[in-house]
mmCIF file of C-alpha atoms and ligand atoms in Angstrom:
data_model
loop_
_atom_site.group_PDB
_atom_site.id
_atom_site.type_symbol
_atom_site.label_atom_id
_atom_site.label_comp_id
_atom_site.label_asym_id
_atom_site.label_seq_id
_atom_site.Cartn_x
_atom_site.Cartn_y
_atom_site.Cartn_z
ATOM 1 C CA UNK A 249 6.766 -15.417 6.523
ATOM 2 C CA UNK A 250 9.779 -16.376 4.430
ATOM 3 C CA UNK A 251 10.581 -13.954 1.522
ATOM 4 C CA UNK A 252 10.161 -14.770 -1.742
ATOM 5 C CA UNK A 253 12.886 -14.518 -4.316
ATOM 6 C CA UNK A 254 10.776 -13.356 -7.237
ATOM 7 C CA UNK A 255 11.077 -9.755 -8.265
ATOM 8 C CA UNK A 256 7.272 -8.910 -7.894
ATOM 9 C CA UNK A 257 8.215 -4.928 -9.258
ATOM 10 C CA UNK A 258 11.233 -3.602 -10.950
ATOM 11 C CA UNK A 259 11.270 0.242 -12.182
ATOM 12 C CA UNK A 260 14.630 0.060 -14.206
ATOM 13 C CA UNK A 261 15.816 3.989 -14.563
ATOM 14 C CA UNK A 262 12.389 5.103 -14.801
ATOM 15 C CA UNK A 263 11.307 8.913 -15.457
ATOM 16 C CA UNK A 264 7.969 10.163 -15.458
ATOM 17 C CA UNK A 265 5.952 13.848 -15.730
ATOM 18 C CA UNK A 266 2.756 14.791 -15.996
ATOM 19 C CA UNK A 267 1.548 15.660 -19.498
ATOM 20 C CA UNK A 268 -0.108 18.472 -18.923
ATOM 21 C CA UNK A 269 0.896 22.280 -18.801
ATOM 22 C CA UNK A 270 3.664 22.523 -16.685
ATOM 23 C CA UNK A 271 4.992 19.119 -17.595
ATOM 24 C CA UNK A 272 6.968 19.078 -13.976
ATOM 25 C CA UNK A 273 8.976 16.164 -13.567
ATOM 26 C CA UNK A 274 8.153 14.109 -10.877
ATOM 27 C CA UNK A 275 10.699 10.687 -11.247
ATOM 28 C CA UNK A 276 14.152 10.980 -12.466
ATOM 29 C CA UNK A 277 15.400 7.778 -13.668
ATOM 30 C CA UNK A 278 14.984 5.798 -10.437
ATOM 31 C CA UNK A 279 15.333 2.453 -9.718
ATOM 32 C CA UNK A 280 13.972 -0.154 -7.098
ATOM 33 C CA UNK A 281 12.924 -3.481 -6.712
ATOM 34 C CA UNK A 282 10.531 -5.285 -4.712
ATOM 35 C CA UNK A 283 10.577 -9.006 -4.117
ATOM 36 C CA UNK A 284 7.754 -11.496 -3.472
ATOM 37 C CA UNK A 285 6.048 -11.208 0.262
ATOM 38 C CA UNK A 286 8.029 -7.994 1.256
ATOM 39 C CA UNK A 287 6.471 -5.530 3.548
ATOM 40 C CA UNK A 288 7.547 -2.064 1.911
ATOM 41 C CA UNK A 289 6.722 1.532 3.326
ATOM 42 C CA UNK A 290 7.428 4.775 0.818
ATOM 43 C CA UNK A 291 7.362 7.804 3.232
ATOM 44 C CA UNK A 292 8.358 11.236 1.771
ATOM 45 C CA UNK A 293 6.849 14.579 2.598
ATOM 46 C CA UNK A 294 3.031 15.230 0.682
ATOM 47 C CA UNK A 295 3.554 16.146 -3.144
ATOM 48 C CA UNK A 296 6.582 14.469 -3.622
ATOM 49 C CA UNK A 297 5.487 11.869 -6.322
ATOM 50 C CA UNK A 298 4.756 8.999 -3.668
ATOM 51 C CA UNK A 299 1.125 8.211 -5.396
ATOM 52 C CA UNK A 300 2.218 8.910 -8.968
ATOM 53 C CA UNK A 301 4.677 5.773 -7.963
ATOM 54 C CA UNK A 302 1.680 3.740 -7.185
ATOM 55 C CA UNK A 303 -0.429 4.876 -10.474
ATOM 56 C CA UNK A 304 2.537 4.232 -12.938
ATOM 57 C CA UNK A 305 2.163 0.948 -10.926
ATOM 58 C CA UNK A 306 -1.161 0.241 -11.634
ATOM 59 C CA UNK A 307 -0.966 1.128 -15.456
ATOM 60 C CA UNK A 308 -2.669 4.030 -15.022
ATOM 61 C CA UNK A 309 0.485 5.999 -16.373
ATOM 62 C CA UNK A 310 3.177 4.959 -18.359
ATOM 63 C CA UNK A 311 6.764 5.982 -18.076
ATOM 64 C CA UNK A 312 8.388 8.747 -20.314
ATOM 65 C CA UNK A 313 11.315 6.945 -19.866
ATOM 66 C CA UNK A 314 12.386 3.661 -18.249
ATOM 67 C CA UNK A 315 10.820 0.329 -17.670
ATOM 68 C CA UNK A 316 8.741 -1.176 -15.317
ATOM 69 C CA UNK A 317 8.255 -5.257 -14.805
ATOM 70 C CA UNK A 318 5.857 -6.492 -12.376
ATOM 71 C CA UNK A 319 6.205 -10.742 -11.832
ATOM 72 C CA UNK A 320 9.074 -10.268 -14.374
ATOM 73 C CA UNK A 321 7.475 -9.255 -17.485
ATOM 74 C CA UNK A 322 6.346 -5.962 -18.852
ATOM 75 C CA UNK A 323 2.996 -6.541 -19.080
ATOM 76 C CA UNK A 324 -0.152 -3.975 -20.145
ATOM 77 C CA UNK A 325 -2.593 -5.070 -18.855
ATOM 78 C CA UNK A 326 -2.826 -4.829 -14.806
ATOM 79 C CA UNK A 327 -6.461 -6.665 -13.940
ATOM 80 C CA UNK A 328 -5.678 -9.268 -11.363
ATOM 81 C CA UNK A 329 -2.739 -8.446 -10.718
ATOM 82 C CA UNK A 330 -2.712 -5.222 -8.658
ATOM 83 C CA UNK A 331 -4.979 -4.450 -5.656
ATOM 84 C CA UNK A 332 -4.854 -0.510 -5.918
ATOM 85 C CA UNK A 333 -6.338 1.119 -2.517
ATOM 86 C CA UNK A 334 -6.344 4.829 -3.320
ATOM 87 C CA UNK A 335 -6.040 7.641 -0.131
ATOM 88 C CA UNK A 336 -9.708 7.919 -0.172
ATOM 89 C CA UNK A 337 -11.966 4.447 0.634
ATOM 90 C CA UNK A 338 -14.173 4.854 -2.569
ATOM 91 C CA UNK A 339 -16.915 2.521 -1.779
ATOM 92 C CA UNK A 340 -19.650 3.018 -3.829
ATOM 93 C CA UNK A 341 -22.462 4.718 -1.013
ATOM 94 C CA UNK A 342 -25.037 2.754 -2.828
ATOM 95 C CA UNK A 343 -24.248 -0.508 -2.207
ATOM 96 C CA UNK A 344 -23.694 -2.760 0.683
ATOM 97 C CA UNK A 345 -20.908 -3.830 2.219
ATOM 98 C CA UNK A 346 -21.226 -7.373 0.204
ATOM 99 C CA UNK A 347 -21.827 -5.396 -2.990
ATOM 100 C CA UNK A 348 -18.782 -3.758 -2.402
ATOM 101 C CA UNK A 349 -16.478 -6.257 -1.443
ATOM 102 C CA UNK A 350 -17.691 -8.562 -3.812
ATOM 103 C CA UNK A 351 -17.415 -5.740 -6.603
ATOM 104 C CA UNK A 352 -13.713 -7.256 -8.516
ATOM 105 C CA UNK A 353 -16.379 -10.842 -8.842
ATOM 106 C CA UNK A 354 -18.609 -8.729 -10.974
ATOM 107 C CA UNK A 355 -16.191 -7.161 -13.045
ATOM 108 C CA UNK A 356 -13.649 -9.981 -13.813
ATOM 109 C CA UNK A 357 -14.963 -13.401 -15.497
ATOM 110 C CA UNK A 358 -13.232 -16.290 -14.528
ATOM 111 C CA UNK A 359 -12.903 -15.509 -11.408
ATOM 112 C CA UNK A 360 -14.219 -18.649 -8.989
ATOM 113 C CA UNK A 361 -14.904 -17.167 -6.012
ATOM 114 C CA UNK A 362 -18.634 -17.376 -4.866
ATOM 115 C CA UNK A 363 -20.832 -14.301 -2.962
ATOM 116 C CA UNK A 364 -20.656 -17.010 0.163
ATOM 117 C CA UNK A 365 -16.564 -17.323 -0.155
ATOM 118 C CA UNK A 366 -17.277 -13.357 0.363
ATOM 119 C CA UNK A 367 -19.277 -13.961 3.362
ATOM 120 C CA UNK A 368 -16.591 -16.221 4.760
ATOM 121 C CA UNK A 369 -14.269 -13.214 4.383
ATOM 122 C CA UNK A 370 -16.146 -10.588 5.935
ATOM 123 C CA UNK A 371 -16.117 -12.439 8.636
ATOM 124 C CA UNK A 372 -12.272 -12.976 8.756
ATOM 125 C CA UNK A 373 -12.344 -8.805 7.965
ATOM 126 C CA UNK A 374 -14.499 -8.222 11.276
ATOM 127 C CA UNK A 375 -17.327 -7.236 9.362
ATOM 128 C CA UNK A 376 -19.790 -10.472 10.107
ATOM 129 C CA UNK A 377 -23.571 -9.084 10.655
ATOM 130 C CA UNK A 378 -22.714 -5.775 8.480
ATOM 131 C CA UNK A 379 -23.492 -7.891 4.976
ATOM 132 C CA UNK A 380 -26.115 -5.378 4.160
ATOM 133 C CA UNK A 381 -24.949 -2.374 5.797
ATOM 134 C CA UNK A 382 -24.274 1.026 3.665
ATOM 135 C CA UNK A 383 -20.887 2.934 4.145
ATOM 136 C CA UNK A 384 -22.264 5.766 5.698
ATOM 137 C CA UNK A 385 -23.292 3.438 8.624
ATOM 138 C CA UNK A 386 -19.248 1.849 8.986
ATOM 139 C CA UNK A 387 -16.628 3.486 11.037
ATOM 140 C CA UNK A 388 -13.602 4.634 9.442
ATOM 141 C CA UNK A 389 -11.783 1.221 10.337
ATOM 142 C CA UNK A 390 -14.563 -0.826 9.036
ATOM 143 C CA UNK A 391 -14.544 1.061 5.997
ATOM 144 C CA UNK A 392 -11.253 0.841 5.356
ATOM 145 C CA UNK A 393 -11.639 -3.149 5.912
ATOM 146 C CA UNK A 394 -14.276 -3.799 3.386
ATOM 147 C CA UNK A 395 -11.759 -1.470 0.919
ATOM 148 C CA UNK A 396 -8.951 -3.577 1.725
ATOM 149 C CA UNK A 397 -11.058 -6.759 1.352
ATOM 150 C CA UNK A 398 -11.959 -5.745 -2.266
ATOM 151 C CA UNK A 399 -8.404 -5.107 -3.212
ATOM 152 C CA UNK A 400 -7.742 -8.872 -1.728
ATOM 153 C CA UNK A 401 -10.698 -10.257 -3.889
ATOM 154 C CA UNK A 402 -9.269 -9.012 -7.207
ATOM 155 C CA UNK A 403 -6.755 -12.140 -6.584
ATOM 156 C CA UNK A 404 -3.932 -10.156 -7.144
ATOM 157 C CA UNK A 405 -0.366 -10.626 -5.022
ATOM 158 C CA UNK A 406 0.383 -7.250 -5.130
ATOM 159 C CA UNK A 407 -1.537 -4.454 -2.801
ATOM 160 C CA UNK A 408 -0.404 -1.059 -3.300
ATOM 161 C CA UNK A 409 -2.159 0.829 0.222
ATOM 162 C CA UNK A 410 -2.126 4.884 -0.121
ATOM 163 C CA UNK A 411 -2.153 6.010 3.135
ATOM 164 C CA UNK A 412 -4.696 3.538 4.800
ATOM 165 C CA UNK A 413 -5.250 5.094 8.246
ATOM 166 C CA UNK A 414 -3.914 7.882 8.392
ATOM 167 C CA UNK A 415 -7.481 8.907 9.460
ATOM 168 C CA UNK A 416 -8.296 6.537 12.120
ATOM 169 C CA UNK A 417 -7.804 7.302 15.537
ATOM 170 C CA UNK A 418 -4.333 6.321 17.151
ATOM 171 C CA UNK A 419 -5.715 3.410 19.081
ATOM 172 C CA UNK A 420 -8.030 1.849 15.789
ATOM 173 C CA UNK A 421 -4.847 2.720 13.882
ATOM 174 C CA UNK A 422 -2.382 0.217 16.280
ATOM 175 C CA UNK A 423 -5.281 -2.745 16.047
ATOM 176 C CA UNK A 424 -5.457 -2.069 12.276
ATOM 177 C CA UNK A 425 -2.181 -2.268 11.335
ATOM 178 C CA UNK A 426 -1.648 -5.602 13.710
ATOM 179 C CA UNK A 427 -4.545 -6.939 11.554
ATOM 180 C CA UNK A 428 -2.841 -6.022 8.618
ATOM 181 C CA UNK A 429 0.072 -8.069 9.549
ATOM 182 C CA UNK A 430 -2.124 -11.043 10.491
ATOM 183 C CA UNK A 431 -3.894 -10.980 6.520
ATOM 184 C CA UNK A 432 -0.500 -10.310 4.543
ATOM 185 C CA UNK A 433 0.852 -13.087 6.296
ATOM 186 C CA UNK A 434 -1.708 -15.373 6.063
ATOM 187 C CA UNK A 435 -2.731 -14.347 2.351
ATOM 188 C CA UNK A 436 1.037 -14.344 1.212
ATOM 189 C CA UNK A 437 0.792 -11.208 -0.424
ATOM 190 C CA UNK A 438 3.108 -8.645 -1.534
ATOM 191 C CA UNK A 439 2.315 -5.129 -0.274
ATOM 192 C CA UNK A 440 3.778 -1.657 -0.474
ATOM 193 C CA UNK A 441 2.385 1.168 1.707
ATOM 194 C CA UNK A 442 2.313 4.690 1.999
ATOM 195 C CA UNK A 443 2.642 6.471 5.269
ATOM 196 C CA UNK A 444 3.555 9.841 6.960
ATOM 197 C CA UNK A 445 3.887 7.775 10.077
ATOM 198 C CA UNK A 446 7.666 6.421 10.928
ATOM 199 C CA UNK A 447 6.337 4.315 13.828
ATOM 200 C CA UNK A 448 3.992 2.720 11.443
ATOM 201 C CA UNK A 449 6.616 2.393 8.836
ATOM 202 C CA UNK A 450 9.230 0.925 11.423
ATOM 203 C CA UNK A 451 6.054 -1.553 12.560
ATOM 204 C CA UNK A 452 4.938 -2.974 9.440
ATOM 205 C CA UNK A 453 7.745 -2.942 6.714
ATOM 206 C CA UNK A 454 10.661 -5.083 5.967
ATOM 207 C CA UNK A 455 11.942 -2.118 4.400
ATOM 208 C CA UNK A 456 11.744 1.396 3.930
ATOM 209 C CA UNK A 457 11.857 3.668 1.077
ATOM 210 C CA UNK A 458 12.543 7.326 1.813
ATOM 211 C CA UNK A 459 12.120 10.144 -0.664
ATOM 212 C CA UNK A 460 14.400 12.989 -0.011
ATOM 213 C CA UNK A 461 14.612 14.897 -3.265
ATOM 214 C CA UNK A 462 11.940 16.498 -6.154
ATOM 215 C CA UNK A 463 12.110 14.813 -8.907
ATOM 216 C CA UNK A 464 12.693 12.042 -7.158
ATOM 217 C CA UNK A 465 15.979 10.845 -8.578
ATOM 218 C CA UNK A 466 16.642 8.018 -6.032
ATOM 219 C CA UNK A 467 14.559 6.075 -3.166
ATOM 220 C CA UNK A 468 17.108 6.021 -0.359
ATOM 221 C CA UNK A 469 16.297 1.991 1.367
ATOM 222 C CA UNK A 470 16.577 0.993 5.188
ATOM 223 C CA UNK A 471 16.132 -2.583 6.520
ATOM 224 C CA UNK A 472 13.811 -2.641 10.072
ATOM 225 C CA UNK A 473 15.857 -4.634 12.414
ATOM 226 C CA UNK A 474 13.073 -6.683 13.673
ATOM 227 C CA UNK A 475 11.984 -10.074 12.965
ATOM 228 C CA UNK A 476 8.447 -11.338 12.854
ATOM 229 C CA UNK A 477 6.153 -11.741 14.201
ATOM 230 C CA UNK A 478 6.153 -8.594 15.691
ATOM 231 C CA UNK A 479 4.525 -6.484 18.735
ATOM 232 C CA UNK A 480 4.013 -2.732 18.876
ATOM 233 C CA UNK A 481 6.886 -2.979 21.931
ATOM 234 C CA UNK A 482 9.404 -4.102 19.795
ATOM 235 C CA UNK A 483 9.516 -0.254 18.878
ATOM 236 C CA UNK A 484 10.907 0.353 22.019
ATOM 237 C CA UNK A 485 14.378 -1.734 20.989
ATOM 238 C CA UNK A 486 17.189 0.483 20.887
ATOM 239 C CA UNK A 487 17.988 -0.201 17.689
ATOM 240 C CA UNK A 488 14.743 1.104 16.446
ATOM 241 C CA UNK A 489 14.267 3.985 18.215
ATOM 242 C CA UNK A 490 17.594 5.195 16.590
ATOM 243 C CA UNK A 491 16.516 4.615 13.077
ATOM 244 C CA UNK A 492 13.344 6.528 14.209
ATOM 245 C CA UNK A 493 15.208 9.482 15.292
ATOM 246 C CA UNK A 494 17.035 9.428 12.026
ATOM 247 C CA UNK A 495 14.009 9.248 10.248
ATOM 248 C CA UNK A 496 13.188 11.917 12.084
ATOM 249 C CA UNK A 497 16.318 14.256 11.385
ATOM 250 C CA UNK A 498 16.036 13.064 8.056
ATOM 251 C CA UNK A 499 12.837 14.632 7.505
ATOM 252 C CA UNK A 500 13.521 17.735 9.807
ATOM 253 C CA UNK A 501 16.499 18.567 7.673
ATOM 254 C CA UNK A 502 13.688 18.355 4.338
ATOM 255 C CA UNK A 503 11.414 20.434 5.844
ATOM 256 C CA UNK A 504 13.332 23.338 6.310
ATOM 257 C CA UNK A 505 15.184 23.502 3.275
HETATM 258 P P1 ADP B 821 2.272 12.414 -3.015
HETATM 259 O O1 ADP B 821 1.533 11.136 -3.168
HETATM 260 O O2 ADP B 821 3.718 12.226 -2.613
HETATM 261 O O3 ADP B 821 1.586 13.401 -2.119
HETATM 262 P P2 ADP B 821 1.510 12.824 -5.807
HETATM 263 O O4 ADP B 821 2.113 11.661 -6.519
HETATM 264 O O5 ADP B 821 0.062 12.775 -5.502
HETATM 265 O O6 ADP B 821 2.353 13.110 -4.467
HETATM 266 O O7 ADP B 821 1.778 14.149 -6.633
HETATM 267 C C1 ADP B 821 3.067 14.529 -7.124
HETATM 268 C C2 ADP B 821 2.923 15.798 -7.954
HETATM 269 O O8 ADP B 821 2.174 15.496 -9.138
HETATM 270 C C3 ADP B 821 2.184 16.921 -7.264
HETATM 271 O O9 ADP B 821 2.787 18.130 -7.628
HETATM 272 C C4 ADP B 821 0.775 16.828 -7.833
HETATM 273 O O10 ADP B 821 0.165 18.085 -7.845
HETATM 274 C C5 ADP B 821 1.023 16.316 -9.237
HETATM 275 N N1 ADP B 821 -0.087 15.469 -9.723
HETATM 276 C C6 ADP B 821 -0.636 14.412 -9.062
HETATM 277 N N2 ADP B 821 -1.598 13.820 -9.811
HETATM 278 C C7 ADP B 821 -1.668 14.526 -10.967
HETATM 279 C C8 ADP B 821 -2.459 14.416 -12.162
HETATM 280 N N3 ADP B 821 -3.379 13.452 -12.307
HETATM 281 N N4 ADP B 821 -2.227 15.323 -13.146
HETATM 282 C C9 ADP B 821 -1.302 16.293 -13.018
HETATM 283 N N5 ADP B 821 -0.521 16.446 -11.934
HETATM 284 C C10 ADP B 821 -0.686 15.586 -10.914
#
């Protein structure tokens, strides 16, 4: 998929803390940008301010300091045009699996797409013949396909993913993030993920963002060397086995300090 030139997000020396008690900051003026149809990974060790990114994001905080454009405009009010998949699946346990992927139709007007456009999608998603099945009956994979299928049906372009599958088993895990490709390619959309898995970062992302300091004062960027599409054997490429190992080091060296 050819990248985009549009700058889909731009935090321009953006700082942000918590206003509560301890008022801890979390972002030091930082900057990034992220253009139209890029692949990004943020990995950084648990508590760092990763999902805070991803909330400012989504308008659910504001900066204490800074801007941040998304399509090239500061603009309040997010609906439609951010797909926010938190850590944890929250599908409602009450409804089915069309109710729940079909939820962003109910709550925004204008939006054209019909309950059998949803049915054509589920079965795109790998969920055909589970219409009216609850969550508690879905594995973790299917769950997380009917979350990510309700992020796509809010129309946005953007997809912010908190750590997807990070519980799935390693083989539902490799087939998931393949699929993954396959719908951000087809869909055109622009998505930044969250991971504690290099190997899945090197897989999926065009780049990388690494967090090596609290506040975060900087996101240190690496390109993958790969073009697409891709295979989960073009991790075995020299070149990318070294940037994993640095990754690695990189991380080592955070941990102990
Ligand atoms: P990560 O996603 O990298 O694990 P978070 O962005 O969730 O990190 O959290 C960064 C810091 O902000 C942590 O110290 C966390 O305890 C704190 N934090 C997260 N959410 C809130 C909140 N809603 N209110 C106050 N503090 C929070």
């Amino acid at each position: 998929m050819k990248l985009g030139n549009k700058q889909i997000v731009q935090f321009s020396n953006v700082s942000f803390a918590y206003d509560n008690l301890e008022q801890k900051q979390i972002l030091q003026q930082i900057d990034f940008t992220v253009r139209e149809k890029e692949f990004i990974s943020i990995v950084g060790p648990s508590g760092s301010g990763k999902s805070t990114i991803f909330r400012l994001i989504a308008g659910l905080e504001q900066p204490t300091e800074g801007t941040i454009s998304l399509y090239g405009e500061q603009v309040n009010d997010r609906l439609g045009k951010v797909g926010y998949m938190p850590q944890q699946d929250l599908l409602m346990p009450w409804r089915t699996v069309l109710e729940n992927a079909a939820l962003p139709l109910e709550l925004q007007t204008g939006n054209s797409l019909s309950q059998q456009d949803v049915f054509t999608l589920l079965t795109e998603f790998g969920l055909a013949g589970y219409e009216n099945a609850y969550p508690h009956e879905l594995s973790g994979g299917m769950r997380q396909r009917v979350s990510f299928l309700r992020a796509t049906l809010t129309g946005a372009k953007l997809l912010l993913l908190d750590e997807p599958f990070s519980a799935l088993d390693a083989m539902t895990k490799l087939f998931m993030q393949e699929w993954l490709l396959t719908q951000w390619e087809k869909h055109e959309t622009t998505i930044i993920f969250i991971t504690h898995d290099i190997s899945e970062a090197l897989f999926l992302s065009d780049r990388i963002f690494t967090i090596s300091d609290t506040p975060i004062t900087a996101l240190q960027e690496m390109t993958v060397p790969l073009v697409r599409p891709r295979k989960q054997t073009d991790l075995d490429v020299d070149a990318v086995i070294a940037l994993k190992h640095q990754l690695i080091e990189q991380f080592r060296k955070q941990e102990m300090t």
